[in-house]
Amino acid sequence: MSEIINRLALIEQKLQAVFSPTELEVKDDSYLHIGHEGAKQGGGHYTVRIVSVSFMGKSLLERHRMIYKALAELMLKDIHALKIFAYPA
Amino acid sequence: METLAKIKQQIESNSIILYMKGTPEQPQCGFSEQAVRLLMACGKKFAFINILENPDIRQQLPQYANWPTFPQLYVKGELIGGCDIMTELYQQGELQQILDQIETQSD
């Protein structure tokens, strides 16, 4: 359980550090996917809602890529799926 | 054929192609299911690759595309995005526009 809480904190920390967001909300949706293929491998399902000046002038594709990059280490194992809502401040 | 060559050929030879988990009839993941639903709502035919049956593509496409997750939608050789982006574009009417452009341009 503590590992799961830490994971959420880790995602927040990394996004906080890279984007200095004015708004940031990370939700753990893993409970919605218990027994699902990805959940069996141990990766969690998360939703990120983030508002940052970093996203100004960036396309949706670019914003998502920036977030995936910031979370690259976690994308390997800890995160199975990530729902992203990223907006410019 | 080498996997990367195969991927390039698939993306280049299909104006709309979805890399997904499962098939449009039987999607194996909620995000892939949603992607299929959006394309169908736009009334477009599309090609698809079931990555669960193509482990080599599943492994190599994320790196090639610089995109870590599935589904992935490509239109005219270009990555549009995954389920969230498709949903956002659809809600803004842009997905329809992007897909409609293909028909006007093709002979």
Short mmCIF file of C-alpha atoms in Angstrom, two decimals:
data_model
loop_
_atom_site.label_atom_id
_atom_site.label_comp_id
_atom_site.label_asym_id
_atom_site.label_seq_id
_atom_site.Cartn_x
_atom_site.Cartn_y
_atom_site.Cartn_z
CA MET A 1 0.00 0.00 0.00
CA SER A 2 2.74 2.44 0.92
CA GLU A 3 4.38 1.77 -2.42
CA ILE A 4 1.21 2.85 -4.15
CA ILE A 5 0.92 6.07 -2.15
CA ASN A 6 4.58 6.81 -2.84
CA ARG A 7 3.99 6.35 -6.53
CA LEU A 8 1.34 9.04 -6.53
CA ALA A 9 3.64 11.37 -4.60
CA LEU A 10 6.48 10.59 -7.00
CA ILE A 11 4.37 11.49 -10.03
CA GLU A 12 3.39 14.78 -8.37
CA GLN A 13 6.97 15.58 -7.41
CA LYS A 14 8.30 15.02 -10.90
CA LEU A 15 5.57 17.09 -12.56
CA GLN A 16 5.99 19.81 -9.95
CA ALA A 17 9.74 19.96 -10.56
CA VAL A 18 9.58 20.05 -14.35
CA PHE A 19 6.54 22.25 -14.99
CA SER A 20 6.07 24.40 -11.86
CA PRO A 21 2.34 24.08 -12.49
CA THR A 22 -0.19 26.61 -11.27
CA GLU A 23 -2.64 23.74 -10.90
CA LEU A 24 -1.83 20.07 -10.46
CA GLU A 25 -4.02 17.14 -9.61
CA VAL A 26 -2.97 13.50 -9.84
CA LYS A 27 -5.54 10.81 -9.25
CA ASP A 28 -5.08 7.09 -8.83
CA ASP A 29 -7.68 5.26 -10.91
CA SER A 30 -6.10 1.84 -10.41
CA TYR A 31 -9.05 0.50 -8.46
CA LEU A 32 -11.14 0.80 -11.64
CA HIS A 33 -8.88 -1.66 -13.40
CA ILE A 34 -8.34 -4.48 -10.92
CA GLY A 35 -7.87 -7.77 -12.76
CA HIS A 36 -7.25 -5.99 -16.05
CA GLU A 37 -4.19 -7.09 -18.04
CA GLY A 38 -2.09 -4.03 -17.27
CA ALA A 39 -3.01 -4.07 -13.59
CA LYS A 40 -1.72 -7.62 -13.29
CA GLN A 41 1.74 -6.42 -14.29
CA GLY A 42 1.69 -4.05 -11.35
CA GLY A 43 1.44 -0.76 -13.22
CA GLY A 44 -1.13 1.75 -12.04
CA HIS A 45 -3.75 3.82 -13.86
CA TYR A 46 -3.53 7.54 -13.21
CA THR A 47 -5.16 10.76 -14.29
CA VAL A 48 -3.15 13.97 -14.41
CA ARG A 49 -4.70 17.40 -14.68
CA ILE A 50 -2.06 20.05 -15.01
CA VAL A 51 -1.95 23.75 -15.85
CA SER A 52 1.40 25.33 -16.58
CA VAL A 53 2.97 28.15 -18.59
CA SER A 54 5.23 25.45 -20.07
CA PHE A 55 2.35 24.37 -22.27
CA MET A 56 1.81 27.75 -23.90
CA GLY A 57 2.06 27.50 -27.67
CA LYS A 58 2.39 23.71 -27.54
CA SER A 59 0.13 21.34 -29.44
CA LEU A 60 -1.73 18.58 -27.60
CA LEU A 61 0.77 16.08 -28.92
CA GLU A 62 3.70 18.14 -27.67
CA ARG A 63 2.14 18.63 -24.23
CA HIS A 64 1.59 14.92 -23.81
CA ARG A 65 5.11 14.15 -24.99
CA MET A 66 6.51 16.61 -22.44
CA ILE A 67 4.62 14.87 -19.65
CA TYR A 68 5.58 11.37 -20.79
CA LYS A 69 9.18 12.54 -20.91
CA ALA A 70 9.04 13.99 -17.40
CA LEU A 71 7.65 10.68 -16.16
CA ALA A 72 9.80 8.47 -18.42
CA GLU A 73 11.28 6.33 -15.62
CA LEU A 74 7.85 5.70 -14.15
CA MET A 75 6.33 4.88 -17.53
CA LEU A 76 8.51 1.76 -17.72
CA LYS A 77 6.87 -0.09 -14.87
CA ASP A 78 4.93 2.00 -12.36
CA ILE A 79 2.50 3.61 -14.76
CA HIS A 80 0.46 1.40 -17.03
CA ALA A 81 -1.93 4.07 -18.21
CA LEU A 82 -2.03 7.82 -17.89
CA LYS A 83 -4.96 10.04 -18.71
CA ILE A 84 -3.67 13.53 -19.40
CA PHE A 85 -5.42 16.88 -19.29
CA ALA A 86 -2.76 19.53 -19.86
CA TYR A 87 -3.55 23.18 -20.36
CA PRO A 88 -1.48 26.34 -20.74
CA ALA A 89 -1.68 28.77 -17.83
CA MET B 1 10.36 -8.01 -42.83
CA GLU B 2 12.18 -6.09 -40.17
CA THR B 3 9.79 -4.64 -37.59
CA LEU B 4 10.59 -0.98 -38.14
CA ALA B 5 10.28 -1.35 -41.91
CA LYS B 6 6.95 -3.08 -41.35
CA ILE B 7 5.70 -0.25 -39.12
CA LYS B 8 6.77 2.41 -41.62
CA GLN B 9 5.04 0.57 -44.43
CA GLN B 10 1.82 0.21 -42.42
CA ILE B 11 1.76 3.88 -41.50
CA GLU B 12 2.56 5.05 -45.00
CA SER B 13 0.16 2.79 -46.85
CA ASN B 14 -2.91 3.39 -44.67
CA SER B 15 -4.27 6.91 -44.47
CA ILE B 16 -5.94 6.11 -41.13
CA ILE B 17 -4.40 3.44 -38.94
CA LEU B 18 -4.96 2.63 -35.30
CA TYR B 19 -2.50 0.61 -33.24
CA MET B 20 -4.63 -0.90 -30.53
CA LYS B 21 -5.07 -3.69 -28.02
CA GLY B 22 -7.49 -6.19 -29.50
CA THR B 23 -9.67 -5.60 -32.54
CA PRO B 24 -12.42 -3.05 -33.26
CA GLU B 25 -14.95 -5.85 -32.70
CA GLN B 26 -13.26 -7.03 -29.53
CA PRO B 27 -11.08 -4.36 -27.99
CA GLN B 28 -9.02 -5.60 -25.05
CA CYS B 29 -8.59 -2.26 -23.31
CA GLY B 30 -10.94 0.59 -22.45
CA PHE B 31 -8.74 3.20 -24.09
CA SER B 32 -8.54 1.26 -27.34
CA GLU B 33 -12.29 0.75 -27.19
CA GLN B 34 -12.83 4.48 -26.82
CA ALA B 35 -10.49 5.20 -29.76
CA VAL B 36 -12.47 2.83 -31.98
CA ARG B 37 -15.74 4.41 -30.87
CA LEU B 38 -14.49 7.89 -31.78
CA LEU B 39 -13.33 6.84 -35.25
CA MET B 40 -16.66 5.14 -35.85
CA ALA B 41 -18.51 8.22 -34.65
CA CYS B 42 -16.65 10.14 -37.34
CA GLY B 43 -17.91 7.60 -39.87
CA LYS B 44 -14.49 6.65 -41.15
CA LYS B 45 -13.04 3.36 -42.25
CA PHE B 46 -9.66 2.71 -40.72
CA ALA B 47 -6.93 0.11 -40.68
CA PHE B 48 -5.85 -1.37 -37.39
CA ILE B 49 -3.04 -3.43 -35.94
CA ASN B 50 -3.67 -5.56 -32.87
CA ILE B 51 -0.46 -5.09 -30.90
CA LEU B 52 -1.33 -7.97 -28.58
CA GLU B 53 -0.79 -10.26 -31.56
CA ASN B 54 2.28 -8.36 -32.75
CA PRO B 55 4.65 -8.27 -29.79
CA ASP B 56 7.50 -6.98 -31.95
CA ILE B 57 5.47 -3.93 -32.96
CA ARG B 58 4.26 -3.46 -29.40
CA GLN B 59 7.86 -3.36 -28.29
CA GLN B 60 9.34 -1.16 -30.99
CA LEU B 61 6.63 1.32 -31.96
CA PRO B 62 6.76 3.37 -28.72
CA GLN B 63 10.41 4.17 -29.29
CA TYR B 64 9.98 4.85 -32.99
CA ALA B 65 6.99 7.10 -32.33
CA ASN B 66 8.35 8.70 -29.17
CA TRP B 67 5.03 7.78 -27.61
CA PRO B 68 4.93 5.25 -24.76
CA THR B 69 1.34 4.02 -24.73
CA PHE B 70 -1.41 2.50 -26.85
CA PRO B 71 -3.68 3.14 -28.67
CA GLN B 72 -1.89 5.31 -31.23
CA LEU B 73 -3.69 6.93 -34.14
CA TYR B 74 -1.86 7.84 -37.35
CA VAL B 75 -3.41 9.92 -40.10
CA LYS B 76 -1.52 10.31 -43.36
CA GLY B 77 1.67 9.07 -41.78
CA GLU B 78 1.51 11.39 -38.82
CA LEU B 79 0.90 10.54 -35.17
CA ILE B 80 -2.23 12.29 -33.96
CA GLY B 81 -2.06 10.91 -30.44
CA GLY B 82 -3.68 8.48 -28.05
CA CYS B 83 -7.13 8.17 -26.58
CA ASP B 84 -7.11 11.44 -24.59
CA ILE B 85 -6.01 13.55 -27.54
CA MET B 86 -8.51 11.85 -29.84
CA THR B 87 -11.26 12.55 -27.30
CA GLU B 88 -10.28 16.19 -26.93
CA LEU B 89 -10.03 16.66 -30.70
CA TYR B 90 -13.35 14.92 -31.20
CA GLN B 91 -15.10 17.16 -28.68
CA GLN B 92 -13.78 20.21 -30.49
CA GLY B 93 -14.86 18.82 -33.87
CA GLU B 94 -11.25 18.70 -35.00
CA LEU B 95 -10.96 14.95 -35.30
CA GLN B 96 -13.73 15.00 -37.89
CA GLN B 97 -11.92 17.80 -39.75
CA ILE B 98 -8.62 15.95 -39.74
CA LEU B 99 -10.27 12.81 -41.06
CA ASP B 100 -12.39 14.67 -43.62
CA GLN B 101 -9.27 16.24 -45.12
CA ILE B 102 -8.10 12.85 -46.32
CA GLU B 103 -11.11 12.39 -48.54
CA THR B 104 -10.84 15.80 -50.12
CA GLN B 105 -7.17 15.26 -50.87
CA SER B 106 -7.29 11.73 -52.16
CA ASP B 107 -8.21 11.02 -55.77
#
